[in-house]
Amino acid sequence: MKKISFLSLHLEYGGIEKAICSLANSLCDEYEVEILATYKTVEQPAFFLDDRIKVRYLTDVKPNGREWKDALKHFKVFSLVKESFKSVNVLRLRSQTMAKAVRESDSDIIISSRYLFNDILARNAREGVLKVGWEHNHYSISPKHEKHVRESIKNLDAFVCCSKDIAEHYKPYTSNCIFIPNSIDYYPDQPNELNTLNLISVGRFSKEKGYTDMIDVFDIIHQEYSGLRLDLIGDGDEMDEVRRFVHNVYELDDYVTLHGFQNKDYINEQLGKASLYLMTSHTEAFPIVLIEAMAFGLPCIAFDSAQGASEIIRDGYNGYLIKNRNFEDYAFKVVEIMQNEELRKELGKNARMTSLLYSAENEKKSWIELLEGE
């Protein structure tokens, strides 16, 4: 049995980490699987892992980006110097420990989940190892990111992208660029009845996800249709700012619930109570959360700035893509869907059909064809 190693930054909640865990689980029957994670930031992986998967954490330090930003924001000179020195050490250990783990690895296949590890993999893997990069971020996230990815994939054997658009963009820079979409790992037996007044969104509260924009939009929605409720599940650097918008800017406490970070069972329970899924991201590579929502039969709405959403949402078929980040247009569509039961259920039926295309079986088949050279 061949052995596969996944190179991961950590195993806490996040889209990349979910994709790693999902693929690792699906490959367990055919391969010996391990995950090499730089940081142990949580006691247990945020996502389910098959007992056969070995997890090895490479350092006992934790990233201090949040502490460094806090010291800078409040101009705490002593703390800033202290956290800067710590940050340099953390980054040094990140590179050194991963390079050592790759050099000493006995795996037949090594899959890098971030551009941070692509070059480490290319330079340190022993001869004969299949070296695979795996990109989860859209190239528009920043020019710096796009440049790093381009430079890091030149000496890999294969480069897998989670969206067609990303794959097309990087094809000129590597000889073996492949599109394999991520998959969902849960498919409810029955779709939602879509008869509640609940709107929902799940994700990391960071600037690029646009959650303060979502509260702006929801306030417009609330003025037109005051009975609707919004459930937000997740956590992150922007949580305090989102909370401020809900509590202080718009006083929507009775209509918006911030659930914080929750496990998958809790998220599925809330998705099962909703009638419409909202996304306000500025950028997205391939938002698997849309497919997870569609599996429940939820229509989805997103801004077309979230590039990957356009590969999942077909405007007017299973949801809507709102152009130019127009808040009023977004709010209008939400109200239209929630006031039109026939439209809502037709979109939901089509959303459920769309989700069937992204099964774990299809993803597994595509990966095995790549890994075995079929």
mmCIF file of C-alpha atoms in Angstrom, residues 65-298:
data_model
loop_
_atom_site.group_PDB
_atom_site.id
_atom_site.type_symbol
_atom_site.label_atom_id
_atom_site.label_comp_id
_atom_site.label_asym_id
_atom_site.label_seq_id
_atom_site.Cartn_x
_atom_site.Cartn_y
_atom_site.Cartn_z
ATOM 1 C CA GLY A 65 -0.099 37.001 14.425
ATOM 2 C CA ARG A 66 -3.079 38.175 16.472
ATOM 3 C CA GLU A 67 -0.871 39.248 19.392
ATOM 4 C CA TRP A 68 1.511 41.081 17.036
ATOM 5 C CA LYS A 69 -1.357 42.968 15.371
ATOM 6 C CA ASP A 70 -2.822 43.888 18.753
ATOM 7 C CA ALA A 71 0.531 45.290 19.937
ATOM 8 C CA LEU A 72 0.879 47.284 16.721
ATOM 9 C CA LYS A 73 -2.697 48.578 16.817
ATOM 10 C CA HIS A 74 -2.376 49.855 20.393
ATOM 11 C CA PHE A 75 1.265 50.890 19.966
ATOM 12 C CA LYS A 76 2.530 48.763 22.846
ATOM 13 C CA VAL A 77 6.231 49.194 22.126
ATOM 14 C CA PHE A 78 7.597 46.535 24.485
ATOM 15 C CA SER A 79 4.967 44.003 23.418
ATOM 16 C CA LEU A 80 5.558 44.799 19.746
ATOM 17 C CA VAL A 81 9.297 44.136 20.048
ATOM 18 C CA LYS A 82 8.642 40.944 22.003
ATOM 19 C CA GLU A 83 6.029 39.651 19.570
ATOM 20 C CA SER A 84 8.207 40.585 16.563
ATOM 21 C CA PHE A 85 11.089 38.470 17.852
ATOM 22 C CA LYS A 86 8.676 35.647 18.601
ATOM 23 C CA SER A 87 7.172 35.899 15.117
ATOM 24 C CA VAL A 88 10.594 35.609 13.450
ATOM 25 C CA ASN A 89 11.309 32.482 15.498
ATOM 26 C CA VAL A 90 7.906 30.974 14.700
ATOM 27 C CA LEU A 91 8.402 31.494 10.948
ATOM 28 C CA ARG A 92 11.913 30.062 11.107
ATOM 29 C CA LEU A 93 10.671 26.961 12.891
ATOM 30 C CA ARG A 94 7.790 26.621 10.432
ATOM 31 C CA SER A 95 10.192 26.319 7.495
ATOM 32 C CA GLN A 96 12.861 24.267 9.249
ATOM 33 C CA THR A 97 10.558 21.666 10.758
ATOM 34 C CA MET A 98 8.582 21.141 7.559
ATOM 35 C CA ALA A 99 11.751 20.842 5.459
ATOM 36 C CA LYS A 100 13.130 18.253 7.891
ATOM 37 C CA ALA A 101 9.842 16.307 7.880
ATOM 38 C CA VAL A 102 9.790 16.221 4.061
ATOM 39 C CA ARG A 103 13.445 15.114 3.848
ATOM 40 C CA GLU A 104 12.856 12.287 6.303
ATOM 41 C CA SER A 105 9.479 11.239 4.898
ATOM 42 C CA ASP A 106 9.050 7.697 3.596
ATOM 43 C CA SER A 107 5.873 8.611 1.690
ATOM 44 C CA ASP A 108 5.404 7.800 -1.989
ATOM 45 C CA ILE A 109 3.217 10.878 -2.515
ATOM 46 C CA ILE A 110 3.352 14.243 -0.741
ATOM 47 C CA ILE A 111 0.607 16.837 -1.173
ATOM 48 C CA SER A 112 1.289 20.455 -0.215
ATOM 49 C CA SER A 113 -1.823 22.391 0.797
ATOM 50 C CA ARG A 114 -0.311 25.919 0.613
ATOM 51 C CA TYR A 115 2.229 27.776 -1.486
ATOM 52 C CA LEU A 116 4.248 28.155 1.736
ATOM 53 C CA PHE A 117 5.124 24.477 1.484
ATOM 54 C CA ASN A 118 5.368 24.044 -2.309
ATOM 55 C CA ASP A 119 8.994 25.119 -2.573
ATOM 56 C CA ILE A 120 9.928 23.213 0.596
ATOM 57 C CA LEU A 121 8.408 20.100 -0.967
ATOM 58 C CA ALA A 122 10.161 20.593 -4.312
ATOM 59 C CA ARG A 123 13.596 21.120 -2.721
ATOM 60 C CA ASN A 124 13.499 18.494 0.021
ATOM 61 C CA ALA A 125 11.511 15.471 -1.195
ATOM 62 C CA ARG A 126 13.584 12.412 -1.936
ATOM 63 C CA GLU A 127 13.931 11.135 -5.483
ATOM 64 C CA GLY A 128 10.912 9.253 -6.775
ATOM 65 C CA VAL A 129 8.338 10.995 -4.589
ATOM 66 C CA LEU A 130 5.292 12.348 -6.452
ATOM 67 C CA LYS A 131 5.201 16.033 -5.464
ATOM 68 C CA VAL A 132 1.724 17.614 -5.695
ATOM 69 C CA GLY A 133 0.684 21.203 -4.955
ATOM 70 C CA TRP A 134 -2.925 21.984 -4.059
ATOM 71 C CA GLU A 135 -4.255 25.543 -4.365
ATOM 72 C CA HIS A 136 -7.356 26.730 -2.504
ATOM 73 C CA ASN A 137 -7.096 30.521 -2.845
ATOM 74 C CA HIS A 138 -8.132 32.641 -5.800
ATOM 75 C CA TYR A 139 -5.242 34.353 -7.562
ATOM 76 C CA SER A 140 -6.939 37.741 -7.129
ATOM 77 C CA ILE A 141 -6.554 37.608 -3.361
ATOM 78 C CA SER A 142 -3.378 39.696 -3.810
ATOM 79 C CA PRO A 143 -0.630 40.197 -6.425
ATOM 80 C CA LYS A 144 1.907 38.994 -3.858
ATOM 81 C CA HIS A 145 0.031 35.739 -3.301
ATOM 82 C CA GLU A 146 -0.348 35.120 -7.035
ATOM 83 C CA LYS A 147 3.381 35.697 -7.603
ATOM 84 C CA HIS A 148 4.347 33.347 -4.756
ATOM 85 C CA VAL A 149 2.143 30.601 -6.179
ATOM 86 C CA ARG A 150 3.533 31.010 -9.713
ATOM 87 C CA GLU A 151 7.108 30.762 -8.463
ATOM 88 C CA SER A 152 6.448 27.867 -6.101
ATOM 89 C CA ILE A 153 4.860 25.425 -8.561
ATOM 90 C CA LYS A 154 7.591 25.274 -11.207
ATOM 91 C CA ASN A 155 9.294 22.171 -9.808
ATOM 92 C CA LEU A 156 6.258 20.181 -8.717
ATOM 93 C CA ASP A 157 5.043 17.077 -10.556
ATOM 94 C CA ALA A 158 1.407 18.191 -10.493
ATOM 95 C CA PHE A 159 -0.605 21.191 -9.394
ATOM 96 C CA VAL A 160 -4.266 20.753 -8.410
ATOM 97 C CA CYS A 161 -6.676 23.716 -8.331
ATOM 98 C CA CYS A 162 -10.106 23.670 -6.714
ATOM 99 C CA SER A 163 -11.717 25.819 -9.422
ATOM 100 C CA LYS A 164 -11.629 25.941 -13.223
ATOM 101 C CA ASP A 165 -10.750 29.627 -13.221
ATOM 102 C CA ILE A 166 -7.724 29.126 -10.965
ATOM 103 C CA ALA A 167 -6.522 26.181 -13.052
ATOM 104 C CA GLU A 168 -6.781 28.165 -16.279
ATOM 105 C CA HIS A 169 -4.840 31.025 -14.741
ATOM 106 C CA TYR A 170 -1.881 28.902 -13.605
ATOM 107 C CA LYS A 171 -1.687 26.513 -16.573
ATOM 108 C CA PRO A 172 0.963 28.625 -18.380
ATOM 109 C CA TYR A 173 3.291 28.299 -15.375
ATOM 110 C CA THR A 174 3.356 24.526 -14.853
ATOM 111 C CA SER A 175 3.232 21.485 -17.097
ATOM 112 C CA ASN A 176 0.599 19.532 -15.152
ATOM 113 C CA CYS A 177 -2.170 21.811 -13.851
ATOM 114 C CA ILE A 178 -5.432 20.032 -13.039
ATOM 115 C CA PHE A 179 -8.893 21.105 -11.890
ATOM 116 C CA ILE A 180 -10.423 18.896 -9.201
ATOM 117 C CA PRO A 181 -13.285 20.466 -7.223
ATOM 118 C CA ASN A 182 -13.622 19.851 -3.507
ATOM 119 C CA SER A 183 -16.517 17.731 -2.306
ATOM 120 C CA ILE A 184 -19.115 17.658 0.446
ATOM 121 C CA ASP A 185 -19.025 14.957 3.113
ATOM 122 C CA TYR A 186 -22.643 15.121 4.243
ATOM 123 C CA TYR A 187 -25.810 14.838 2.204
ATOM 124 C CA PRO A 188 -29.118 15.063 4.113
ATOM 125 C CA ASP A 189 -31.741 12.454 3.331
ATOM 126 C CA GLN A 190 -34.374 15.089 2.663
ATOM 127 C CA PRO A 191 -34.092 18.723 1.535
ATOM 128 C CA ASN A 192 -35.435 21.563 3.682
ATOM 129 C CA GLU A 193 -39.071 22.517 3.312
ATOM 130 C CA LEU A 194 -37.949 26.166 3.006
ATOM 131 C CA ASN A 195 -40.866 27.379 5.100
ATOM 132 C CA THR A 196 -38.957 29.230 7.831
ATOM 133 C CA LEU A 197 -37.947 32.895 7.964
ATOM 134 C CA ASN A 198 -34.316 31.954 8.674
ATOM 135 C CA LEU A 199 -31.396 33.189 6.588
ATOM 136 C CA ILE A 200 -27.975 31.703 7.300
ATOM 137 C CA SER A 201 -24.265 32.150 6.605
ATOM 138 C CA VAL A 202 -21.288 30.100 7.800
ATOM 139 C CA GLY A 203 -17.626 31.027 7.603
ATOM 140 C CA ARG A 204 -14.517 32.674 8.969
ATOM 141 C CA PHE A 205 -15.025 36.232 10.160
ATOM 142 C CA SER A 206 -12.240 37.936 8.221
ATOM 143 C CA LYS A 207 -12.207 41.049 6.050
ATOM 144 C CA GLU A 208 -12.323 39.209 2.734
ATOM 145 C CA LYS A 209 -15.517 37.420 3.805
ATOM 146 C CA GLY A 210 -17.386 40.731 4.028
ATOM 147 C CA TYR A 211 -19.483 40.029 7.109
ATOM 148 C CA THR A 212 -19.875 43.701 8.016
ATOM 149 C CA ASP A 213 -21.256 44.163 4.490
ATOM 150 C CA MET A 214 -23.712 41.383 5.272
ATOM 151 C CA ILE A 215 -25.016 43.321 8.260
ATOM 152 C CA ASP A 216 -25.322 46.423 6.051
ATOM 153 C CA VAL A 217 -27.347 44.370 3.573
ATOM 154 C CA PHE A 218 -29.456 42.736 6.274
ATOM 155 C CA ASP A 219 -30.439 46.127 7.665
ATOM 156 C CA ILE A 220 -31.844 47.018 4.235
ATOM 157 C CA ILE A 221 -33.621 43.645 4.131
ATOM 158 C CA HIS A 222 -34.994 44.197 7.633
ATOM 159 C CA GLN A 223 -36.552 47.512 6.630
ATOM 160 C CA GLU A 224 -38.460 45.749 3.836
ATOM 161 C CA TYR A 225 -39.263 42.442 5.562
ATOM 162 C CA SER A 226 -38.934 42.750 9.321
ATOM 163 C CA GLY A 227 -39.818 39.135 10.130
ATOM 164 C CA LEU A 228 -36.619 37.604 8.733
ATOM 165 C CA ARG A 229 -33.843 36.371 11.001
ATOM 166 C CA LEU A 230 -30.148 35.919 10.223
ATOM 167 C CA ASP A 231 -27.974 33.195 11.773
ATOM 168 C CA LEU A 232 -24.208 33.731 11.492
ATOM 169 C CA ILE A 233 -21.961 30.810 12.433
ATOM 170 C CA GLY A 234 -18.212 31.264 12.718
ATOM 171 C CA ASP A 235 -15.464 33.226 14.401
ATOM 172 C CA GLY A 236 -12.382 35.198 13.467
ATOM 173 C CA ASP A 237 -10.561 38.524 13.606
ATOM 174 C CA GLU A 238 -13.643 40.487 12.521
ATOM 175 C CA MET A 239 -15.991 39.063 15.155
ATOM 176 C CA ASP A 240 -15.862 42.145 17.394
ATOM 177 C CA GLU A 241 -16.510 44.428 14.431
ATOM 178 C CA VAL A 242 -19.456 42.313 13.252
ATOM 179 C CA ARG A 243 -20.834 42.334 16.782
ATOM 180 C CA ARG A 244 -20.489 46.126 16.855
ATOM 181 C CA PHE A 245 -22.472 46.438 13.613
ATOM 182 C CA VAL A 246 -25.222 44.184 14.962
ATOM 183 C CA HIS A 247 -25.470 45.711 18.433
ATOM 184 C CA ASN A 248 -24.447 49.352 18.055
ATOM 185 C CA VAL A 249 -24.642 50.472 14.434
ATOM 186 C CA TYR A 250 -28.016 48.923 13.534
ATOM 187 C CA GLU A 251 -29.428 47.554 16.817
ATOM 188 C CA LEU A 252 -30.398 44.256 15.205
ATOM 189 C CA ASP A 253 -29.880 42.102 18.310
ATOM 190 C CA ASP A 254 -33.388 40.622 18.105
ATOM 191 C CA TYR A 255 -32.933 39.593 14.478
ATOM 192 C CA VAL A 256 -29.272 38.552 14.068
ATOM 193 C CA THR A 257 -27.779 35.690 16.089
ATOM 194 C CA LEU A 258 -24.009 35.285 16.315
ATOM 195 C CA HIS A 259 -23.468 31.617 17.115
ATOM 196 C CA GLY A 260 -19.651 31.727 17.207
ATOM 197 C CA PHE A 261 -17.538 28.742 16.254
ATOM 198 C CA GLN A 262 -19.545 25.496 16.211
ATOM 199 C CA ASN A 263 -18.964 21.879 15.239
ATOM 200 C CA LYS A 264 -20.285 20.264 12.098
ATOM 201 C CA ASP A 265 -23.335 18.677 13.736
ATOM 202 C CA TYR A 266 -24.439 22.048 15.077
ATOM 203 C CA ILE A 267 -23.891 23.714 11.695
ATOM 204 C CA ASN A 268 -25.907 21.014 9.928
ATOM 205 C CA GLU A 269 -28.709 21.444 12.440
ATOM 206 C CA GLN A 270 -28.871 25.176 11.715
ATOM 207 C CA LEU A 271 -28.631 24.670 7.941
ATOM 208 C CA GLY A 272 -31.570 22.298 8.287
ATOM 209 C CA LYS A 273 -33.694 25.110 9.743
ATOM 210 C CA ALA A 274 -32.882 27.720 7.087
ATOM 211 C CA SER A 275 -34.600 28.796 3.876
ATOM 212 C CA LEU A 276 -31.857 30.813 2.158
ATOM 213 C CA TYR A 277 -28.040 30.948 2.267
ATOM 214 C CA LEU A 278 -26.214 34.291 2.086
ATOM 215 C CA MET A 279 -22.600 34.989 1.076
ATOM 216 C CA THR A 280 -21.023 38.455 0.920
ATOM 217 C CA SER A 281 -17.373 37.532 0.346
ATOM 218 C CA HIS A 282 -15.140 39.880 -1.608
ATOM 219 C CA THR A 283 -13.186 36.931 -3.005
ATOM 220 C CA GLU A 284 -13.568 33.146 -2.987
ATOM 221 C CA ALA A 285 -11.699 30.363 -4.741
ATOM 222 C CA PHE A 286 -14.274 27.580 -4.576
ATOM 223 C CA PRO A 287 -16.677 28.080 -1.641
ATOM 224 C CA ILE A 288 -17.614 24.532 -0.672
ATOM 225 C CA VAL A 289 -20.009 25.977 1.917
ATOM 226 C CA LEU A 290 -22.346 26.916 -0.953
ATOM 227 C CA ILE A 291 -22.515 23.282 -2.042
ATOM 228 C CA GLU A 292 -23.077 22.177 1.546
ATOM 229 C CA ALA A 293 -25.992 24.608 1.761
ATOM 230 C CA MET A 294 -27.344 23.424 -1.596
ATOM 231 C CA ALA A 295 -27.319 19.838 -0.326
ATOM 232 C CA PHE A 296 -30.037 20.982 2.102
ATOM 233 C CA GLY A 297 -31.951 22.439 -0.844
ATOM 234 C CA LEU A 298 -31.084 26.031 0.037
#
